[in-house]
Amino acid sequence: HFEPHRHHMLNWAMAMYYPQDTNVTNASTSVLPGTQYYSMDDRYDARHMQEDQFYANKDSWTLRDTRVNVPAGTVCIIHYDLWHRGTANLGNTVRWMFKFQFVRTQPPGLSPPSWNLKSRNWGGPTP
């Protein structure tokens, strides 16, 4: 069967847009910093664990949940493989968040730069 592999080079990014204030009450996003570099080793892959097993292991991995509490209009750009989750909404309003995904279409360095640094004066975009 197909197993996705995590890339240490940033090949896939995600932007999360929050149209309203988010905080602990209205289900802010929670992230685990550094997890984008974990391999697909089953020891670190929460897809292969029961919930209680994940929480027991999380403490031994010295991971700390970090809440994304932000004002309305914020865009957070994260590595696609960063472990993230929605948290419980303890308020009485719906919390919205829009995800936008960005994927490289070719590795960097295979095409020449699209910019020309011969002059300090920028002439605008070229057609």
XYZ file of C-alpha atoms in Angstrom:
127
model
C 0.000 0.000 0.000
C 1.023 3.651 -0.411
C 2.811 5.394 2.463
C 3.485 9.133 2.162
C 7.017 10.138 3.083
C 8.011 13.244 4.953
C 10.520 15.453 3.178
C 13.104 17.388 5.159
C 13.241 19.877 2.293
C 10.152 22.032 2.333
C 8.121 20.671 -0.585
C 4.645 21.259 0.797
C 3.493 24.228 2.874
C 0.146 25.146 4.334
C -1.346 28.550 5.101
C -4.090 28.714 7.698
C -6.314 31.803 7.573
C -8.383 32.739 10.646
C -11.254 35.161 9.810
C -12.061 35.718 13.507
C -10.118 35.913 16.771
C -9.147 32.451 17.991
C -8.365 31.557 21.572
C -8.667 28.720 24.063
C -12.446 29.229 24.312
C -13.295 28.995 20.605
C -11.146 26.068 19.474
C -7.742 27.443 18.610
C -5.446 25.203 16.561
C -2.828 23.264 18.517
C 0.581 22.433 17.001
C 3.499 20.273 18.138
C 6.664 22.211 17.163
C 9.396 20.154 15.495
C 7.194 17.232 14.455
C 7.500 18.097 10.763
C 10.916 16.384 10.883
C 9.722 13.091 12.354
C 10.107 10.195 9.979
C 7.331 7.787 9.136
C 8.767 5.486 11.794
C 5.786 3.939 13.598
C 7.187 5.117 16.935
C 6.358 8.682 15.890
C 3.365 8.150 13.646
C 0.118 8.857 15.491
C -1.870 7.162 12.699
C -0.596 3.818 14.020
C -1.418 4.496 17.691
C -4.428 4.448 19.938
C -5.162 7.829 21.559
C -3.912 6.786 25.022
C -0.705 5.408 23.480
C -0.125 8.709 21.660
C -0.496 10.786 24.829
C 1.819 8.462 26.787
C 4.477 8.706 24.053
C 4.028 12.447 23.562
C 5.366 13.101 27.051
C 8.452 10.942 26.478
C 9.135 12.784 23.197
C 9.187 16.046 25.233
C 6.592 17.598 22.931
C 4.482 20.471 24.145
C 1.208 21.531 22.580
C 1.376 25.146 21.463
C -1.929 26.911 20.921
C -2.312 29.236 17.927
C -4.259 32.048 19.624
C -4.411 34.831 17.050
C -6.430 37.926 16.109
C -8.865 37.941 13.185
C -7.205 38.197 9.781
C -4.091 36.229 10.743
C -2.440 33.882 8.246
C -0.095 31.245 9.712
C 2.276 29.532 7.282
C 3.417 26.104 8.460
C 5.237 23.051 7.151
C 2.597 20.644 5.843
C 3.905 17.743 7.979
C 3.740 19.689 11.260
C 1.393 17.813 13.588
C -1.624 20.008 14.209
C -5.187 19.574 15.377
C -8.315 21.464 16.212
C -9.196 21.742 19.887
C -12.570 21.682 21.623
C -14.830 24.661 21.041
C -15.964 25.734 24.507
C -17.840 28.795 23.244
C -21.193 29.225 21.572
C -19.991 30.421 18.140
C -18.618 28.497 15.179
C -14.878 28.934 14.646
C -13.730 29.016 11.024
C -10.276 28.376 9.600
C -9.361 28.070 5.936
C -6.397 25.941 4.808
C -4.475 26.649 1.636
C -1.883 24.120 0.463
C 1.176 24.929 -1.629
C 3.297 22.256 -3.349
C 6.555 22.705 -5.251
C 6.223 21.906 -8.927
C 9.975 21.448 -9.388
C 13.016 21.286 -7.113
C 14.817 24.585 -6.510
C 17.882 25.251 -8.626
C 16.745 23.474 -11.792
C 15.713 26.643 -13.560
C 17.640 29.927 -13.753
C 16.519 32.771 -11.473
C 13.684 34.882 -12.816
C 15.285 38.066 -11.473
C 18.181 40.142 -12.770
C 20.303 41.990 -10.208
C 22.332 44.126 -12.652
C 20.690 47.351 -11.472
C 19.603 48.618 -8.038
C 16.498 50.169 -9.663
C 13.678 47.721 -10.081
C 11.972 48.144 -13.434
C 8.797 46.256 -12.540
C 7.642 42.816 -13.613
C 8.430 41.609 -17.113
C 5.661 40.122 -19.246
